Amino acid sequence: MIASVWAGQTVGWLMPAEASKEAGQIDGLFRFMLIIATGIFLGVQGVLLYSAFVFKRAKDDMGDGPNMHGNLRLEILWTAIPTALVLYLSIYSFEVFQLLGAGSPMGGGAHHEDSGLPIRFQATNPDPSAPPPLVIGVEAVQYAWIFSYPGSDTQVSELHLPIGQPVRMDMKSNDVIHAFWVPEFRLKQDVIPGRTTQVSFTPTKAGKYQLRCAELCGAYHGGMVVDVIVEDKKDVDAWLKSQASLGTSTRVAQLADPAAAYGATSGTTVLQSEQTRALVGHLRAQGQ
C-alpha cells in the first residue's frame, strides 16, 4: 500500500507541466488510478512469488496437490473488491467528467453528439467571479491552425492566451477530422468538418507550449504543430496589435511548413487541399 501511494504521489516528474486550471483535476484522477493499479500489480505479483517459493513441489514428490472444490467466501471476496473499485472509479471519473463540462453521456458528450448543435467541452459550473471567456475562432486545415480573435479581422497562425482568463475555442475543420490537443492543458477535442466543436479552459501558467493535431489527418500530420504562448493580457493585446499591422501575405507566410520537419524539398507546397487553397486565397485577398 505504501509503495502504491508513493508511486501515485511521485509520478509528477513523468507528466508535462500543469498549465491549466483543468489539468489538476485530470492529474488527480490519473494519480488515483495509478495508486489502485500499482497496488493490484504488487499484490498479484507478491502472491505469485510467495506461492512459487512456499508451495513449490518437494523433491521426489510426484503426487497431486490437494483436491479443492471452490471456496464461497474467497469467490465473494474477489468479486466484491473489483466491483467496488470499478464502481468508485466510475463515479470519480464521471464527477471529473462533469466538472470539466463534458455534459451528460446521454446528451452526446464531447464526441458523440449528432444533433447538429455545437459540440461542447466546457465548464458546466463556471465560477461566477471569473472574467468572461475569451472566445477564439479556430479553423483547422491540412496542415495548419488559423485563429481569429474577437474584435479583429486579423487571422493569425500562432495562439497567444492571457494567463488566468477563461478561454473558449470555437473550432471548425475545412477538410478532414483534426483534434485540438495541448498536453500541458490536459484537454483534447476533435475538430470535425461541418460542425462546430468547442473546448474551454483557463491557462494558469505562463510559458510556451505546443498545440498538436491529435488525429491522423494526412501525410504531414506530424508537422501540424503551432506555438501556444500563455502570457499577461497586455502582452497578448500588444502582440495582436503587432500582427494587425502586418500584411496578410506576411501572416500567411508564417504558417508552419510541415514539409520542413520531414526534410522535403524547399518550397514544397504542403497546403494541398482545395479547402486550404481557398482559405489561403481568401487570406491573401484580404491583404490586397
mmCIF file of C-alpha atoms in Angstrom:
data_model
loop_
_atom_site.group_PDB
_atom_site.id
_atom_site.type_symbol
_atom_site.label_atom_id
_atom_site.label_comp_id
_atom_site.label_asym_id
_atom_site.label_seq_id
_atom_site.Cartn_x
_atom_site.Cartn_y
_atom_site.Cartn_z
ATOM 1 C CA MET A 1 0.000 0.000 0.000
ATOM 2 C CA ILE A 2 2.807 2.420 0.898
ATOM 3 C CA ALA A 3 4.585 1.645 -2.386
ATOM 4 C CA SER A 4 1.447 2.226 -4.456
ATOM 5 C CA VAL A 5 0.730 5.555 -2.745
ATOM 6 C CA TRP A 6 4.367 6.554 -3.242
ATOM 7 C CA ALA A 7 4.110 5.703 -6.969
ATOM 8 C CA GLY A 8 0.960 7.813 -7.324
ATOM 9 C CA GLN A 9 2.398 10.788 -5.471
ATOM 10 C CA THR A 10 5.753 10.864 -7.246
ATOM 11 C CA VAL A 11 4.642 10.256 -10.835
ATOM 12 C CA GLY A 12 4.537 14.005 -11.472
ATOM 13 C CA TRP A 13 8.073 14.066 -12.883
ATOM 14 C CA LEU A 14 6.831 11.984 -15.816
ATOM 15 C CA MET A 15 3.996 14.384 -16.608
ATOM 16 C CA PRO A 16 4.038 17.624 -18.612
ATOM 17 C CA ALA A 17 3.639 20.819 -16.634
ATOM 18 C CA GLU A 18 0.150 21.630 -15.342
ATOM 19 C CA ALA A 19 -0.652 24.781 -17.287
ATOM 20 C CA SER A 20 -4.428 24.998 -16.957
ATOM 21 C CA LYS A 21 -6.997 25.012 -14.178
ATOM 22 C CA GLU A 22 -8.418 21.755 -15.525
ATOM 23 C CA ALA A 23 -5.072 19.928 -15.544
ATOM 24 C CA GLY A 24 -5.114 19.392 -11.761
ATOM 25 C CA GLN A 25 -8.420 17.514 -11.916
ATOM 26 C CA ILE A 26 -7.188 15.234 -14.689
ATOM 27 C CA ASP A 27 -3.907 14.570 -12.896
ATOM 28 C CA GLY A 28 -5.717 13.836 -9.633
ATOM 29 C CA LEU A 29 -7.798 11.165 -11.343
ATOM 30 C CA PHE A 30 -4.708 9.737 -13.041
ATOM 31 C CA ARG A 31 -2.783 9.559 -9.769
ATOM 32 C CA PHE A 32 -5.640 7.791 -8.016
ATOM 33 C CA MET A 33 -5.930 5.231 -10.837
ATOM 34 C CA LEU A 34 -2.172 4.698 -10.753
ATOM 35 C CA ILE A 35 -2.296 4.040 -6.985
ATOM 36 C CA ILE A 36 -5.015 1.416 -7.476
ATOM 37 C CA ALA A 37 -3.228 -0.194 -10.440
ATOM 38 C CA THR A 38 0.114 -0.283 -8.631
ATOM 39 C CA GLY A 39 -1.489 -1.847 -5.552
ATOM 40 C CA ILE A 40 -3.161 -4.563 -7.647
ATOM 41 C CA PHE A 41 0.058 -5.252 -9.590
ATOM 42 C CA LEU A 42 2.192 -5.562 -6.471
ATOM 43 C CA GLY A 43 -0.458 -7.658 -4.701
ATOM 44 C CA VAL A 44 -0.808 -10.148 -7.562
ATOM 45 C CA GLN A 45 2.930 -10.419 -8.131
ATOM 46 C CA GLY A 46 3.510 -10.841 -4.379
ATOM 47 C CA VAL A 47 1.019 -13.715 -4.147
ATOM 48 C CA LEU A 48 2.580 -15.386 -7.199
ATOM 49 C CA LEU A 49 6.111 -15.140 -5.806
ATOM 50 C CA TYR A 50 5.010 -16.284 -2.343
ATOM 51 C CA SER A 51 3.182 -19.287 -3.815
ATOM 52 C CA ALA A 52 6.074 -20.184 -6.089
ATOM 53 C CA PHE A 53 8.513 -20.491 -3.184
ATOM 54 C CA VAL A 54 6.318 -21.638 -0.292
ATOM 55 C CA PHE A 55 4.236 -24.208 -2.162
ATOM 56 C CA LYS A 56 6.825 -25.480 -4.595
ATOM 57 C CA ARG A 57 6.934 -29.250 -5.163
ATOM 58 C CA ALA A 58 9.100 -31.135 -2.720
ATOM 59 C CA LYS A 59 11.927 -33.243 -4.047
ATOM 60 C CA ASP A 60 10.758 -36.690 -5.255
ATOM 61 C CA ASP A 61 7.122 -35.761 -4.592
ATOM 62 C CA MET A 62 5.239 -36.955 -7.694
ATOM 63 C CA GLY A 63 1.760 -36.810 -6.133
ATOM 64 C CA ASP A 64 -1.111 -34.476 -6.953
ATOM 65 C CA GLY A 65 -1.936 -31.414 -4.902
ATOM 66 C CA PRO A 66 -4.897 -31.252 -2.512
ATOM 67 C CA ASN A 67 -8.297 -31.651 -4.176
ATOM 68 C CA MET A 68 -10.187 -28.360 -3.787
ATOM 69 C CA HIS A 69 -13.752 -27.603 -4.914
ATOM 70 C CA GLY A 70 -14.383 -23.910 -4.670
ATOM 71 C CA ASN A 71 -14.386 -21.509 -1.771
ATOM 72 C CA LEU A 72 -17.538 -19.405 -1.472
ATOM 73 C CA ARG A 73 -16.025 -16.819 0.820
ATOM 74 C CA LEU A 74 -12.986 -16.382 -1.426
ATOM 75 C CA GLU A 75 -15.164 -16.094 -4.546
ATOM 76 C CA ILE A 76 -17.344 -13.445 -2.891
ATOM 77 C CA LEU A 77 -14.221 -11.542 -1.819
ATOM 78 C CA TRP A 78 -12.529 -11.499 -5.219
ATOM 79 C CA THR A 79 -15.788 -10.467 -6.849
ATOM 80 C CA ALA A 80 -16.740 -7.781 -4.354
ATOM 81 C CA ILE A 81 -13.368 -5.981 -4.263
ATOM 82 C CA PRO A 82 -13.029 -5.386 -8.054
ATOM 83 C CA THR A 83 -16.710 -4.447 -8.250
ATOM 84 C CA ALA A 84 -16.302 -1.832 -5.519
ATOM 85 C CA LEU A 85 -13.154 -0.444 -7.160
ATOM 86 C CA VAL A 86 -14.738 -0.204 -10.606
ATOM 87 C CA LEU A 87 -17.861 1.472 -9.198
ATOM 88 C CA TYR A 88 -15.801 4.011 -7.256
ATOM 89 C CA LEU A 89 -13.586 4.763 -10.267
ATOM 90 C CA SER A 90 -16.680 5.172 -12.454
ATOM 91 C CA ILE A 91 -18.235 7.667 -10.034
ATOM 92 C CA TYR A 92 -14.951 9.549 -9.605
ATOM 93 C CA SER A 93 -14.345 9.677 -13.376
ATOM 94 C CA PHE A 94 -17.894 10.857 -14.048
ATOM 95 C CA GLU A 95 -17.533 13.602 -11.438
ATOM 96 C CA VAL A 96 -14.339 14.871 -13.113
ATOM 97 C CA PHE A 97 -16.045 14.493 -16.492
ATOM 98 C CA GLN A 98 -18.857 16.743 -15.259
ATOM 99 C CA LEU A 99 -16.543 19.299 -13.658
ATOM 100 C CA LEU A 100 -14.727 19.657 -16.966
ATOM 101 C CA GLY A 101 -18.053 20.282 -18.633
ATOM 102 C CA ALA A 102 -18.245 17.286 -20.928
ATOM 103 C CA GLY A 103 -22.001 17.078 -20.220
ATOM 104 C CA SER A 104 -24.156 14.031 -19.909
ATOM 105 C CA PRO A 105 -23.249 10.921 -21.892
ATOM 106 C CA MET A 106 -26.957 10.623 -22.695
ATOM 107 C CA GLY A 107 -26.781 14.039 -24.308
ATOM 108 C CA GLY A 108 -23.889 13.115 -26.515
ATOM 109 C CA GLY A 109 -20.895 14.389 -24.518
ATOM 110 C CA ALA A 110 -17.932 15.859 -26.282
ATOM 111 C CA HIS A 111 -17.502 13.397 -29.097
ATOM 112 C CA HIS A 112 -20.797 11.740 -29.894
ATOM 113 C CA GLU A 113 -23.369 14.463 -30.291
ATOM 114 C CA ASP A 114 -25.197 14.077 -33.559
ATOM 115 C CA SER A 115 -27.892 16.716 -33.337
ATOM 116 C CA GLY A 116 -26.147 19.375 -35.394
ATOM 117 C CA LEU A 117 -25.757 21.572 -32.302
ATOM 118 C CA PRO A 118 -22.313 22.757 -31.230
ATOM 119 C CA ILE A 119 -20.300 20.039 -29.545
ATOM 120 C CA ARG A 120 -19.068 21.387 -26.231
ATOM 121 C CA PHE A 121 -16.363 20.541 -23.762
ATOM 122 C CA GLN A 122 -16.637 23.343 -21.263
ATOM 123 C CA ALA A 123 -17.353 24.027 -17.629
ATOM 124 C CA THR A 124 -20.954 23.347 -16.625
ATOM 125 C CA ASN A 125 -20.461 25.130 -13.322
ATOM 126 C CA PRO A 126 -18.363 28.162 -14.206
ATOM 127 C CA ASP A 127 -17.014 30.335 -11.438
ATOM 128 C CA PRO A 128 -19.346 33.395 -11.280
ATOM 129 C CA SER A 129 -16.439 35.558 -10.142
ATOM 130 C CA ALA A 130 -14.301 34.593 -13.148
ATOM 131 C CA PRO A 131 -13.938 37.067 -16.023
ATOM 132 C CA PRO A 132 -15.930 36.351 -19.197
ATOM 133 C CA PRO A 133 -14.278 33.866 -21.548
ATOM 134 C CA LEU A 134 -12.172 34.987 -24.459
ATOM 135 C CA VAL A 135 -13.811 33.367 -27.473
ATOM 136 C CA ILE A 136 -11.331 32.496 -30.225
ATOM 137 C CA GLY A 137 -12.320 31.098 -33.582
ATOM 138 C CA VAL A 138 -10.219 28.203 -34.855
ATOM 139 C CA GLU A 139 -10.026 26.866 -38.403
ATOM 140 C CA ALA A 140 -8.143 23.622 -38.905
ATOM 141 C CA VAL A 141 -6.824 22.783 -42.361
ATOM 142 C CA GLN A 142 -4.228 20.392 -43.719
ATOM 143 C CA TYR A 143 -1.737 21.200 -42.143
ATOM 144 C CA ALA A 144 -2.224 24.412 -40.251
ATOM 145 C CA TRP A 145 -4.203 26.096 -37.477
ATOM 146 C CA ILE A 146 -5.666 29.554 -38.134
ATOM 147 C CA PHE A 147 -7.018 31.663 -35.264
ATOM 148 C CA SER A 148 -9.439 34.607 -35.227
ATOM 149 C CA TYR A 149 -9.647 36.872 -32.176
ATOM 150 C CA PRO A 150 -12.800 38.819 -31.225
ATOM 151 C CA GLY A 151 -12.960 42.434 -32.301
ATOM 152 C CA SER A 152 -10.383 41.930 -35.019
ATOM 153 C CA ASP A 153 -10.452 40.789 -38.628
ATOM 154 C CA THR A 154 -6.870 39.616 -38.287
ATOM 155 C CA GLN A 155 -6.277 35.892 -38.702
ATOM 156 C CA VAL A 156 -3.065 34.520 -37.250
ATOM 157 C CA SER A 157 -1.226 31.220 -37.193
ATOM 158 C CA GLU A 158 0.022 31.394 -33.598
ATOM 159 C CA LEU A 159 -2.029 31.213 -30.411
ATOM 160 C CA HIS A 160 -1.480 33.727 -27.612
ATOM 161 C CA LEU A 161 -3.594 33.344 -24.444
ATOM 162 C CA PRO A 162 -3.956 35.617 -21.396
ATOM 163 C CA ILE A 163 -2.985 33.944 -18.159
ATOM 164 C CA GLY A 164 -5.832 33.465 -15.692
ATOM 165 C CA GLN A 165 -8.636 34.283 -18.136
ATOM 166 C CA PRO A 166 -11.112 31.582 -19.229
ATOM 167 C CA VAL A 167 -10.827 30.798 -22.928
ATOM 168 C CA ARG A 168 -13.311 29.150 -25.264
ATOM 169 C CA MET A 169 -12.227 27.830 -28.633
ATOM 170 C CA ASP A 170 -14.928 27.606 -31.338
ATOM 171 C CA MET A 171 -13.422 25.181 -33.817
ATOM 172 C CA LYS A 172 -14.203 24.179 -37.400
ATOM 173 C CA SER A 173 -12.422 21.969 -39.890
ATOM 174 C CA ASN A 174 -12.158 22.846 -43.567
ATOM 175 C CA ASP A 175 -11.224 19.380 -44.784
ATOM 176 C CA VAL A 176 -10.752 16.304 -42.574
ATOM 177 C CA ILE A 177 -11.025 15.465 -38.879
ATOM 178 C CA HIS A 178 -8.374 17.119 -36.737
ATOM 179 C CA ALA A 179 -8.003 17.278 -32.949
ATOM 180 C CA PHE A 180 -7.012 20.189 -30.719
ATOM 181 C CA TRP A 181 -4.504 18.932 -28.133
ATOM 182 C CA VAL A 182 -2.165 20.819 -25.819
ATOM 183 C CA PRO A 183 -0.633 18.248 -23.424
ATOM 184 C CA GLU A 184 0.034 20.849 -20.720
ATOM 185 C CA PHE A 185 -3.682 21.767 -20.658
ATOM 186 C CA ARG A 186 -4.701 18.050 -20.415
ATOM 187 C CA LEU A 187 -7.599 18.612 -22.839
ATOM 188 C CA LYS A 188 -8.244 17.242 -26.307
ATOM 189 C CA GLN A 189 -11.193 17.914 -28.591
ATOM 190 C CA ASP A 190 -11.934 16.656 -32.088
ATOM 191 C CA VAL A 191 -12.458 19.234 -34.855
ATOM 192 C CA ILE A 192 -14.997 17.825 -37.286
ATOM 193 C CA PRO A 193 -15.928 19.047 -40.799
ATOM 194 C CA GLY A 194 -19.439 20.507 -40.934
ATOM 195 C CA ARG A 195 -19.698 21.010 -37.173
ATOM 196 C CA THR A 196 -18.596 23.489 -34.556
ATOM 197 C CA THR A 197 -16.807 21.927 -31.611
ATOM 198 C CA GLN A 198 -15.807 23.804 -28.502
ATOM 199 C CA VAL A 199 -13.264 23.397 -25.754
ATOM 200 C CA SER A 200 -12.971 25.675 -22.713
ATOM 201 C CA PHE A 201 -10.153 26.017 -20.236
ATOM 202 C CA THR A 202 -8.276 28.553 -18.124
ATOM 203 C CA PRO A 203 -4.496 28.883 -18.658
ATOM 204 C CA THR A 204 -2.765 29.253 -15.314
ATOM 205 C CA LYS A 205 0.943 29.076 -16.054
ATOM 206 C CA ALA A 206 2.909 31.416 -18.278
ATOM 207 C CA GLY A 207 5.099 29.758 -20.856
ATOM 208 C CA LYS A 208 5.454 28.479 -24.382
ATOM 209 C CA TYR A 209 3.649 25.264 -25.267
ATOM 210 C CA GLN A 210 2.657 23.472 -28.452
ATOM 211 C CA LEU A 211 -0.709 22.764 -29.989
ATOM 212 C CA ARG A 212 -0.631 19.456 -31.830
ATOM 213 C CA CYS A 213 -3.169 17.791 -34.073
ATOM 214 C CA ALA A 214 -4.014 14.513 -32.316
ATOM 215 C CA GLU A 215 -5.972 12.946 -35.175
ATOM 216 C CA LEU A 216 -4.152 11.389 -38.138
ATOM 217 C CA CYS A 217 -5.094 13.873 -40.863
ATOM 218 C CA GLY A 218 -2.724 13.189 -43.745
ATOM 219 C CA ALA A 219 0.862 12.750 -44.889
ATOM 220 C CA TYR A 220 2.201 15.711 -42.890
ATOM 221 C CA HIS A 221 0.004 15.206 -39.826
ATOM 222 C CA GLY A 222 3.044 15.104 -37.546
ATOM 223 C CA GLY A 223 4.056 18.583 -38.621
ATOM 224 C CA MET A 224 0.704 20.221 -37.757
ATOM 225 C CA VAL A 225 2.139 21.959 -34.708
ATOM 226 C CA VAL A 226 1.964 25.611 -33.660
ATOM 227 C CA ASP A 227 3.188 27.515 -30.628
ATOM 228 C CA VAL A 228 0.850 28.433 -27.777
ATOM 229 C CA ILE A 229 2.059 31.377 -25.720
ATOM 230 C CA VAL A 230 0.496 31.989 -22.287
ATOM 231 C CA GLU A 231 1.333 35.482 -21.040
ATOM 232 C CA ASP A 232 -0.086 38.625 -19.467
ATOM 233 C CA LYS A 233 -3.136 40.119 -21.156
ATOM 234 C CA LYS A 234 -1.285 43.336 -22.016
ATOM 235 C CA ASP A 235 1.318 41.271 -23.876
ATOM 236 C CA VAL A 236 -1.432 39.438 -25.772
ATOM 237 C CA ASP A 237 -3.013 42.766 -26.748
ATOM 238 C CA ALA A 238 0.364 44.120 -27.874
ATOM 239 C CA TRP A 239 1.022 41.009 -29.961
ATOM 240 C CA LEU A 240 -2.404 41.236 -31.600
ATOM 241 C CA LYS A 241 -1.746 44.880 -32.429
ATOM 242 C CA SER A 242 1.595 43.996 -33.998
ATOM 243 C CA GLN A 243 0.006 41.241 -36.072
ATOM 244 C CA ALA A 244 -2.709 43.592 -37.316
ATOM 245 C CA SER A 245 -0.007 45.894 -38.641
ATOM 246 C CA LEU A 246 1.466 43.112 -40.790
ATOM 247 C CA GLY A 247 0.256 42.388 -44.289
ATOM 248 C CA THR A 248 -1.941 39.334 -44.648
ATOM 249 C CA SER A 249 0.517 37.748 -47.047
ATOM 250 C CA THR A 250 3.165 38.016 -44.329
ATOM 251 C CA ARG A 251 0.936 36.246 -41.828
ATOM 252 C CA VAL A 252 0.110 33.540 -44.366
ATOM 253 C CA ALA A 253 3.826 33.060 -44.914
ATOM 254 C CA GLN A 254 4.145 32.430 -41.182
ATOM 255 C CA LEU A 255 2.017 29.302 -41.445
ATOM 256 C CA ALA A 256 4.063 26.345 -40.298
ATOM 257 C CA ASP A 257 5.620 24.298 -43.089
ATOM 258 C CA PRO A 258 5.234 20.646 -42.059
ATOM 259 C CA ALA A 259 7.321 19.548 -45.033
ATOM 260 C CA ALA A 260 10.396 21.048 -43.410
ATOM 261 C CA ALA A 261 10.025 18.634 -40.489
ATOM 262 C CA TYR A 262 10.264 15.721 -42.914
ATOM 263 C CA GLY A 263 13.146 17.017 -44.977
ATOM 264 C CA ALA A 264 11.027 17.746 -48.033
ATOM 265 C CA THR A 265 12.421 19.901 -50.819
ATOM 266 C CA SER A 266 12.409 23.575 -50.004
ATOM 267 C CA GLY A 267 9.406 25.302 -51.468
ATOM 268 C CA THR A 268 7.237 22.204 -51.459
ATOM 269 C CA THR A 269 3.568 23.147 -51.221
ATOM 270 C CA VAL A 270 2.045 21.174 -48.373
ATOM 271 C CA LEU A 271 -1.189 23.138 -48.044
ATOM 272 C CA GLN A 272 -2.703 20.920 -50.674
ATOM 273 C CA SER A 273 -6.433 20.545 -50.176
ATOM 274 C CA GLU A 274 -8.938 22.571 -52.182
ATOM 275 C CA GLN A 275 -10.355 23.981 -48.963
ATOM 276 C CA THR A 276 -6.903 25.054 -47.785
ATOM 277 C CA ARG A 277 -6.041 26.694 -51.075
ATOM 278 C CA ALA A 278 -9.381 28.515 -50.983
ATOM 279 C CA LEU A 279 -8.759 29.696 -47.424
ATOM 280 C CA VAL A 280 -5.233 30.873 -48.165
ATOM 281 C CA GLY A 281 -6.538 32.619 -51.285
ATOM 282 C CA HIS A 282 -9.145 34.334 -49.131
ATOM 283 C CA LEU A 283 -6.475 35.489 -46.690
ATOM 284 C CA ARG A 284 -4.328 36.829 -49.477
ATOM 285 C CA ALA A 285 -7.317 38.639 -50.968
ATOM 286 C CA GLN A 286 -7.852 40.354 -47.636
ATOM 287 C CA GLY A 287 -4.373 41.786 -47.901
ATOM 288 C CA GLN A 288 -4.894 43.283 -51.364
#
